[in-house]
């Protein structure tokens, strides 16, 4: 064909659109078996969880003046405020443990839990572009938000070491149970954060209710006060009660309340199974609703 036979319309014509496959390459559907989680997908995409967690850590401190120091300042400032109002003014006794140290140890698991639930609950809504364009286990998004909170928890432990040296609190053999308590706190934060994230996709007023819920939950937990004996079993229904008391027992060498700790573990595991089941049932509609 000669060059004179090619019309200008042909030169400027758009290239033909790519032909879409007749069937979708990946179908996100609810599982019909009693197993709520697709364990094979979680294992195949396990490296993605690390990258999502590291992304959340970098985004959290990007363009901040103090950076990771906020992980220390938040529990430290709360400890000082609670010490002034509850110990100095209200006269709340913390037994043989100095109240600032008593409050800080309670704030360690609580600050991690509250931050992980808040960030996990808003994680799906904040990852709209990722969810609508790429397939991967959606459960990794709230899990990454919880994993990023573990970095703050590790930083906060540095100040705890300084406080224990300052108040002359030595090490105890019960510290060996501390990693198990951290794992239990992480699982509870994952369960609540995963459930809140799924509900937040469908009901956007969840994001406004979460801060109030977390605040009420804190005062229902023995973060800043010792548990009265006549309220012990009522407060034990709160899974954070056994966890916070377990942290104090492990760090101060006190006697563990195994009944409360066992109840916290049972509630955490039951809530984790329910949250995973609910999340996977709602996962199919995330891309359409979000």
PDB file of C-alpha atoms in Angstrom, residues 43-260:
ATOM      1  CA  UNK A  43       0.161 -18.211  53.479  1.00  0.00           C
ATOM      2  CA  UNK A  44       0.704 -17.440  49.791  1.00  0.00           C
ATOM      3  CA  UNK A  45       0.514 -13.676  50.418  1.00  0.00           C
ATOM      4  CA  UNK A  46       2.382 -13.730  53.743  1.00  0.00           C
ATOM      5  CA  UNK A  47       5.155 -11.420  52.502  1.00  0.00           C
ATOM      6  CA  UNK A  48       2.573  -8.779  51.650  1.00  0.00           C
ATOM      7  CA  UNK A  49       1.659  -8.489  55.322  1.00  0.00           C
ATOM      8  CA  UNK A  50       5.219  -7.423  56.116  1.00  0.00           C
ATOM      9  CA  UNK A  51       5.236  -4.756  53.390  1.00  0.00           C
ATOM     10  CA  UNK A  52       1.823  -3.405  54.411  1.00  0.00           C
ATOM     11  CA  UNK A  53       2.952  -3.220  58.038  1.00  0.00           C
ATOM     12  CA  UNK A  54       6.156  -1.421  57.112  1.00  0.00           C
ATOM     13  CA  UNK A  55       4.138   0.958  54.922  1.00  0.00           C
ATOM     14  CA  UNK A  56       1.877   1.833  57.854  1.00  0.00           C
ATOM     15  CA  UNK A  57       4.901   2.472  60.088  1.00  0.00           C
ATOM     16  CA  UNK A  58       6.485   4.835  57.566  1.00  0.00           C
ATOM     17  CA  UNK A  59       3.232   6.670  56.832  1.00  0.00           C
ATOM     18  CA  UNK A  60       2.535   7.161  60.526  1.00  0.00           C
ATOM     19  CA  UNK A  61       5.718   9.130  61.164  1.00  0.00           C
ATOM     20  CA  UNK A  62       6.101  10.742  57.753  1.00  0.00           C
ATOM     21  CA  UNK A  63       6.419  14.558  57.938  1.00  0.00           C
ATOM     22  CA  UNK A  64       6.215  14.565  61.743  1.00  0.00           C
ATOM     23  CA  UNK A  65       8.456  16.782  63.829  1.00  0.00           C
ATOM     24  CA  UNK A  66       9.082  14.314  66.669  1.00  0.00           C
ATOM     25  CA  UNK A  67       8.723  11.068  64.726  1.00  0.00           C
ATOM     26  CA  UNK A  68       8.785   7.910  66.822  1.00  0.00           C
ATOM     27  CA  UNK A  69       9.060  10.000  70.005  1.00  0.00           C
ATOM     28  CA  UNK A  70       5.256  10.217  69.958  1.00  0.00           C
ATOM     29  CA  UNK A  71       5.180   6.560  70.981  1.00  0.00           C
ATOM     30  CA  UNK A  72       6.870   7.625  74.229  1.00  0.00           C
ATOM     31  CA  UNK A  73       5.122  10.946  74.747  1.00  0.00           C
ATOM     32  CA  UNK A  74       1.565   9.635  74.639  1.00  0.00           C
ATOM     33  CA  UNK A  75       1.797   7.145  77.558  1.00  0.00           C
ATOM     34  CA  UNK A  76       4.213   9.434  79.427  1.00  0.00           C
ATOM     35  CA  UNK A  77       1.889  12.444  79.326  1.00  0.00           C
ATOM     36  CA  UNK A  78      -1.114  10.315  80.252  1.00  0.00           C
ATOM     37  CA  UNK A  79       0.855   8.858  83.168  1.00  0.00           C
ATOM     38  CA  UNK A  80       1.672  12.356  84.452  1.00  0.00           C
ATOM     39  CA  UNK A  81      -1.957  13.522  84.118  1.00  0.00           C
ATOM     40  CA  UNK A  82      -3.384  10.453  85.839  1.00  0.00           C
ATOM     41  CA  UNK A  83      -0.769  10.642  88.598  1.00  0.00           C
ATOM     42  CA  UNK A  84      -1.730  14.230  89.375  1.00  0.00           C
ATOM     43  CA  UNK A  85      -5.506  13.780  89.319  1.00  0.00           C
ATOM     44  CA  UNK A  86      -5.987  10.239  90.599  1.00  0.00           C
ATOM     45  CA  UNK A  87      -3.015   9.809  92.943  1.00  0.00           C
ATOM     46  CA  UNK A  88      -2.373  13.340  94.222  1.00  0.00           C
ATOM     47  CA  UNK A  89      -5.935  14.742  94.237  1.00  0.00           C
ATOM     48  CA  UNK A  90      -8.194  11.679  94.469  1.00  0.00           C
ATOM     49  CA  UNK A  91      -5.794   9.724  96.702  1.00  0.00           C
ATOM     50  CA  UNK A  92      -6.132   6.405  94.843  1.00  0.00           C
ATOM     51  CA  UNK A  93      -3.700   3.885  96.299  1.00  0.00           C
ATOM     52  CA  UNK A  94      -1.686   1.516  94.136  1.00  0.00           C
ATOM     53  CA  UNK A  95      -0.417  -0.639  96.986  1.00  0.00           C
ATOM     54  CA  UNK A  96       3.308  -1.299  97.201  1.00  0.00           C
ATOM     55  CA  UNK A  97       3.929  -0.144  93.623  1.00  0.00           C
ATOM     56  CA  UNK A  98       4.508   3.605  93.037  1.00  0.00           C
ATOM     57  CA  UNK A  99       1.469   5.019  91.274  1.00  0.00           C
ATOM     58  CA  UNK A 100       3.363   6.485  88.256  1.00  0.00           C
ATOM     59  CA  UNK A 101       4.814   3.041  87.524  1.00  0.00           C
ATOM     60  CA  UNK A 102       1.457   1.387  88.259  1.00  0.00           C
ATOM     61  CA  UNK A 103      -0.302   3.686  85.761  1.00  0.00           C
ATOM     62  CA  UNK A 104       2.388   3.414  83.087  1.00  0.00           C
ATOM     63  CA  UNK A 105       2.288  -0.396  83.088  1.00  0.00           C
ATOM     64  CA  UNK A 106      -1.487  -0.228  82.661  1.00  0.00           C
ATOM     65  CA  UNK A 107      -1.134   2.316  79.868  1.00  0.00           C
ATOM     66  CA  UNK A 108       1.365   0.181  77.926  1.00  0.00           C
ATOM     67  CA  UNK A 109      -1.071  -2.537  76.742  1.00  0.00           C
ATOM     68  CA  UNK A 110      -4.000  -0.126  76.672  1.00  0.00           C
ATOM     69  CA  UNK A 111      -2.308   2.486  74.451  1.00  0.00           C
ATOM     70  CA  UNK A 112      -1.270  -0.238  72.027  1.00  0.00           C
ATOM     71  CA  UNK A 113      -4.733  -1.806  72.034  1.00  0.00           C
ATOM     72  CA  UNK A 114      -6.615   1.487  71.603  1.00  0.00           C
ATOM     73  CA  UNK A 115      -4.341   2.707  68.801  1.00  0.00           C
ATOM     74  CA  UNK A 116      -4.461  -0.638  66.983  1.00  0.00           C
ATOM     75  CA  UNK A 117      -8.272  -0.782  67.151  1.00  0.00           C
ATOM     76  CA  UNK A 118      -8.651   2.816  65.933  1.00  0.00           C
ATOM     77  CA  UNK A 119      -6.181   2.414  63.062  1.00  0.00           C
ATOM     78  CA  UNK A 120      -7.447  -1.039  62.170  1.00  0.00           C
ATOM     79  CA  UNK A 121     -11.058   0.097  62.177  1.00  0.00           C
ATOM     80  CA  UNK A 122     -10.314   2.842  59.634  1.00  0.00           C
ATOM     81  CA  UNK A 123      -7.812   0.840  57.587  1.00  0.00           C
ATOM     82  CA  UNK A 124     -10.141  -0.524  54.907  1.00  0.00           C
ATOM     83  CA  UNK A 125     -11.764   2.840  54.206  1.00  0.00           C
ATOM     84  CA  UNK A 126      -8.317   4.405  53.961  1.00  0.00           C
ATOM     85  CA  UNK A 127      -7.139   1.793  51.420  1.00  0.00           C
ATOM     86  CA  UNK A 128      -9.883   2.251  48.835  1.00  0.00           C
ATOM     87  CA  UNK A 129      -7.580   2.365  45.806  1.00  0.00           C
ATOM     88  CA  UNK A 130      -5.730  -0.751  46.893  1.00  0.00           C
ATOM     89  CA  UNK A 131      -8.899  -2.753  47.515  1.00  0.00           C
ATOM     90  CA  UNK A 132     -10.605  -1.850  44.230  1.00  0.00           C
ATOM     91  CA  UNK A 133      -7.580  -2.524  41.997  1.00  0.00           C
ATOM     92  CA  UNK A 134      -5.567  -5.440  43.373  1.00  0.00           C
ATOM     93  CA  UNK A 135      -6.549  -8.797  44.798  1.00  0.00           C
ATOM     94  CA  UNK A 136      -4.993  -9.969  48.057  1.00  0.00           C
ATOM     95  CA  UNK A 137      -6.409 -11.165  51.387  1.00  0.00           C
ATOM     96  CA  UNK A 138      -8.244  -8.083  52.676  1.00  0.00           C
ATOM     97  CA  UNK A 139      -7.678  -9.273  56.211  1.00  0.00           C
ATOM     98  CA  UNK A 140      -4.057  -8.162  55.871  1.00  0.00           C
ATOM     99  CA  UNK A 141      -5.052  -4.478  55.901  1.00  0.00           C
ATOM    100  CA  UNK A 142      -6.355  -4.327  59.521  1.00  0.00           C
ATOM    101  CA  UNK A 143      -3.688  -6.877  60.506  1.00  0.00           C
ATOM    102  CA  UNK A 144      -0.974  -4.543  59.182  1.00  0.00           C
ATOM    103  CA  UNK A 145      -2.414  -1.659  61.219  1.00  0.00           C
ATOM    104  CA  UNK A 146      -2.213  -3.803  64.343  1.00  0.00           C
ATOM    105  CA  UNK A 147       1.310  -4.955  63.485  1.00  0.00           C
ATOM    106  CA  UNK A 148       2.472  -1.366  63.062  1.00  0.00           C
ATOM    107  CA  UNK A 149       1.275  -0.653  66.604  1.00  0.00           C
ATOM    108  CA  UNK A 150       3.710  -3.267  67.923  1.00  0.00           C
ATOM    109  CA  UNK A 151       6.560  -0.952  66.903  1.00  0.00           C
ATOM    110  CA  UNK A 152       5.138   1.764  69.184  1.00  0.00           C
ATOM    111  CA  UNK A 153       4.741  -0.780  71.977  1.00  0.00           C
ATOM    112  CA  UNK A 154       8.387  -1.805  71.673  1.00  0.00           C
ATOM    113  CA  UNK A 155       9.483   1.841  71.840  1.00  0.00           C
ATOM    114  CA  UNK A 156       7.314   2.448  74.913  1.00  0.00           C
ATOM    115  CA  UNK A 157       9.041  -0.405  76.740  1.00  0.00           C
ATOM    116  CA  UNK A 158      12.237   1.629  76.674  1.00  0.00           C
ATOM    117  CA  UNK A 159      10.729   4.210  79.039  1.00  0.00           C
ATOM    118  CA  UNK A 160       9.387   1.406  81.239  1.00  0.00           C
ATOM    119  CA  UNK A 161      12.926   0.137  81.786  1.00  0.00           C
ATOM    120  CA  UNK A 162      13.990   3.630  82.884  1.00  0.00           C
ATOM    121  CA  UNK A 163      11.055   3.907  85.310  1.00  0.00           C
ATOM    122  CA  UNK A 164      11.714   0.480  86.837  1.00  0.00           C
ATOM    123  CA  UNK A 165      15.353   1.381  87.425  1.00  0.00           C
ATOM    124  CA  UNK A 166      14.348   4.746  88.911  1.00  0.00           C
ATOM    125  CA  UNK A 167      11.867   3.181  91.362  1.00  0.00           C
ATOM    126  CA  UNK A 168      14.150   0.248  92.157  1.00  0.00           C
ATOM    127  CA  UNK A 169      11.901  -2.501  90.803  1.00  0.00           C
ATOM    128  CA  UNK A 170      13.927  -5.599  89.964  1.00  0.00           C
ATOM    129  CA  UNK A 171      13.390  -8.387  87.465  1.00  0.00           C
ATOM    130  CA  UNK A 172      11.266 -11.440  88.237  1.00  0.00           C
ATOM    131  CA  UNK A 173      10.884 -14.889  86.758  1.00  0.00           C
ATOM    132  CA  UNK A 174       7.294 -14.064  85.829  1.00  0.00           C
ATOM    133  CA  UNK A 175       8.657 -11.850  83.029  1.00  0.00           C
ATOM    134  CA  UNK A 176       8.816 -15.025  80.934  1.00  0.00           C
ATOM    135  CA  UNK A 177       5.034 -14.786  80.515  1.00  0.00           C
ATOM    136  CA  UNK A 178       5.190 -11.242  79.133  1.00  0.00           C
ATOM    137  CA  UNK A 179       5.518 -12.330  75.456  1.00  0.00           C
ATOM    138  CA  UNK A 180       2.370 -14.454  75.813  1.00  0.00           C
ATOM    139  CA  UNK A 181       0.500 -11.451  77.224  1.00  0.00           C
ATOM    140  CA  UNK A 182       1.659  -9.312  74.298  1.00  0.00           C
ATOM    141  CA  UNK A 183       0.450 -11.971  71.851  1.00  0.00           C
ATOM    142  CA  UNK A 184      -2.914 -12.122  73.633  1.00  0.00           C
ATOM    143  CA  UNK A 185      -3.246  -8.317  73.473  1.00  0.00           C
ATOM    144  CA  UNK A 186      -2.358  -8.388  69.770  1.00  0.00           C
ATOM    145  CA  UNK A 187      -4.982 -11.038  69.024  1.00  0.00           C
ATOM    146  CA  UNK A 188      -7.631  -9.069  70.891  1.00  0.00           C
ATOM    147  CA  UNK A 189      -6.713  -5.870  69.024  1.00  0.00           C
ATOM    148  CA  UNK A 190      -6.817  -7.791  65.731  1.00  0.00           C
ATOM    149  CA  UNK A 191     -10.232  -9.250  66.536  1.00  0.00           C
ATOM    150  CA  UNK A 192     -11.816  -5.904  67.441  1.00  0.00           C
ATOM    151  CA  UNK A 193     -10.009  -3.947  64.696  1.00  0.00           C
ATOM    152  CA  UNK A 194     -10.943  -6.477  62.021  1.00  0.00           C
ATOM    153  CA  UNK A 195     -14.600  -6.443  63.059  1.00  0.00           C
ATOM    154  CA  UNK A 196     -14.718  -2.636  63.208  1.00  0.00           C
ATOM    155  CA  UNK A 197     -13.039  -2.311  59.804  1.00  0.00           C
ATOM    156  CA  UNK A 198     -15.609  -4.570  58.132  1.00  0.00           C
ATOM    157  CA  UNK A 199     -18.534  -2.755  59.764  1.00  0.00           C
ATOM    158  CA  UNK A 200     -17.002   0.628  58.936  1.00  0.00           C
ATOM    159  CA  UNK A 201     -17.124  -0.163  55.209  1.00  0.00           C
ATOM    160  CA  UNK A 202     -20.879  -0.644  55.353  1.00  0.00           C
ATOM    161  CA  UNK A 203     -21.798   1.733  58.172  1.00  0.00           C
ATOM    162  CA  UNK A 204     -19.639   4.869  58.029  1.00  0.00           C
ATOM    163  CA  UNK A 205     -20.853   6.174  61.382  1.00  0.00           C
ATOM    164  CA  UNK A 206     -18.692   3.464  62.986  1.00  0.00           C
ATOM    165  CA  UNK A 207     -15.703   5.780  62.588  1.00  0.00           C
ATOM    166  CA  UNK A 208     -17.458   8.368  64.788  1.00  0.00           C
ATOM    167  CA  UNK A 209     -18.548   5.824  67.385  1.00  0.00           C
ATOM    168  CA  UNK A 210     -15.125   4.170  67.762  1.00  0.00           C
ATOM    169  CA  UNK A 211     -13.377   6.993  69.702  1.00  0.00           C
ATOM    170  CA  UNK A 212     -16.260   7.125  72.188  1.00  0.00           C
ATOM    171  CA  UNK A 213     -16.306   3.343  72.514  1.00  0.00           C
ATOM    172  CA  UNK A 214     -12.547   3.222  73.145  1.00  0.00           C
ATOM    173  CA  UNK A 215     -12.757   5.991  75.751  1.00  0.00           C
ATOM    174  CA  UNK A 216     -15.539   4.232  77.664  1.00  0.00           C
ATOM    175  CA  UNK A 217     -13.676   0.938  77.383  1.00  0.00           C
ATOM    176  CA  UNK A 218     -10.594   2.500  78.988  1.00  0.00           C
ATOM    177  CA  UNK A 219     -12.497   3.567  82.118  1.00  0.00           C
ATOM    178  CA  UNK A 220     -14.072   0.105  82.272  1.00  0.00           C
ATOM    179  CA  UNK A 221     -10.540  -1.377  82.380  1.00  0.00           C
ATOM    180  CA  UNK A 222      -8.145  -1.232  85.356  1.00  0.00           C
ATOM    181  CA  UNK A 223      -5.712   1.057  83.548  1.00  0.00           C
ATOM    182  CA  UNK A 224      -5.499   3.762  86.218  1.00  0.00           C
ATOM    183  CA  UNK A 225      -7.072   2.134  89.275  1.00  0.00           C
ATOM    184  CA  UNK A 226      -6.746  -1.171  91.154  1.00  0.00           C
ATOM    185  CA  UNK A 227      -9.718  -3.523  90.935  1.00  0.00           C
ATOM    186  CA  UNK A 228     -12.053  -3.479  93.970  1.00  0.00           C
ATOM    187  CA  UNK A 229     -12.699  -6.991  95.266  1.00  0.00           C
ATOM    188  CA  UNK A 230     -16.493  -6.650  95.022  1.00  0.00           C
ATOM    189  CA  UNK A 231     -16.248  -5.663  91.329  1.00  0.00           C
ATOM    190  CA  UNK A 232     -13.563  -8.151  90.309  1.00  0.00           C
ATOM    191  CA  UNK A 233     -15.774 -10.700  88.537  1.00  0.00           C
ATOM    192  CA  UNK A 234     -17.842  -8.029  86.817  1.00  0.00           C
ATOM    193  CA  UNK A 235     -14.736  -6.352  85.411  1.00  0.00           C
ATOM    194  CA  UNK A 236     -13.288  -9.757  84.496  1.00  0.00           C
ATOM    195  CA  UNK A 237     -15.872  -9.958  81.700  1.00  0.00           C
ATOM    196  CA  UNK A 238     -13.829  -7.234  80.029  1.00  0.00           C
ATOM    197  CA  UNK A 239     -10.959  -9.129  78.320  1.00  0.00           C
ATOM    198  CA  UNK A 240      -8.563  -6.207  78.867  1.00  0.00           C
ATOM    199  CA  UNK A 241      -8.915  -6.641  82.629  1.00  0.00           C
ATOM    200  CA  UNK A 242      -7.071  -9.950  82.781  1.00  0.00           C
ATOM    201  CA  UNK A 243      -4.479  -8.727  80.284  1.00  0.00           C
ATOM    202  CA  UNK A 244      -3.631  -5.501  82.153  1.00  0.00           C
ATOM    203  CA  UNK A 245      -3.541  -7.276  85.496  1.00  0.00           C
ATOM    204  CA  UNK A 246      -1.340  -9.916  83.878  1.00  0.00           C
ATOM    205  CA  UNK A 247       1.104  -7.238  82.700  1.00  0.00           C
ATOM    206  CA  UNK A 248       1.401  -5.891  86.252  1.00  0.00           C
ATOM    207  CA  UNK A 249       1.818  -9.364  87.730  1.00  0.00           C
ATOM    208  CA  UNK A 250       4.554 -10.238  85.211  1.00  0.00           C
ATOM    209  CA  UNK A 251       6.479  -6.979  85.679  1.00  0.00           C
ATOM    210  CA  UNK A 252       6.085  -6.584  89.442  1.00  0.00           C
ATOM    211  CA  UNK A 253       6.378 -10.248  90.437  1.00  0.00           C
ATOM    212  CA  UNK A 254       2.845 -10.372  91.835  1.00  0.00           C
ATOM    213  CA  UNK A 255       0.461 -13.322  91.913  1.00  0.00           C
ATOM    214  CA  UNK A 256      -1.398 -13.965  88.650  1.00  0.00           C
ATOM    215  CA  UNK A 257      -5.188 -14.023  88.602  1.00  0.00           C
ATOM    216  CA  UNK A 258      -5.342 -17.129  86.427  1.00  0.00           C
ATOM    217  CA  UNK A 259      -9.146 -17.198  86.366  1.00  0.00           C
ATOM    218  CA  UNK A 260      -9.394 -13.661  84.975  1.00  0.00           C
TER     219      UNK A 260
END
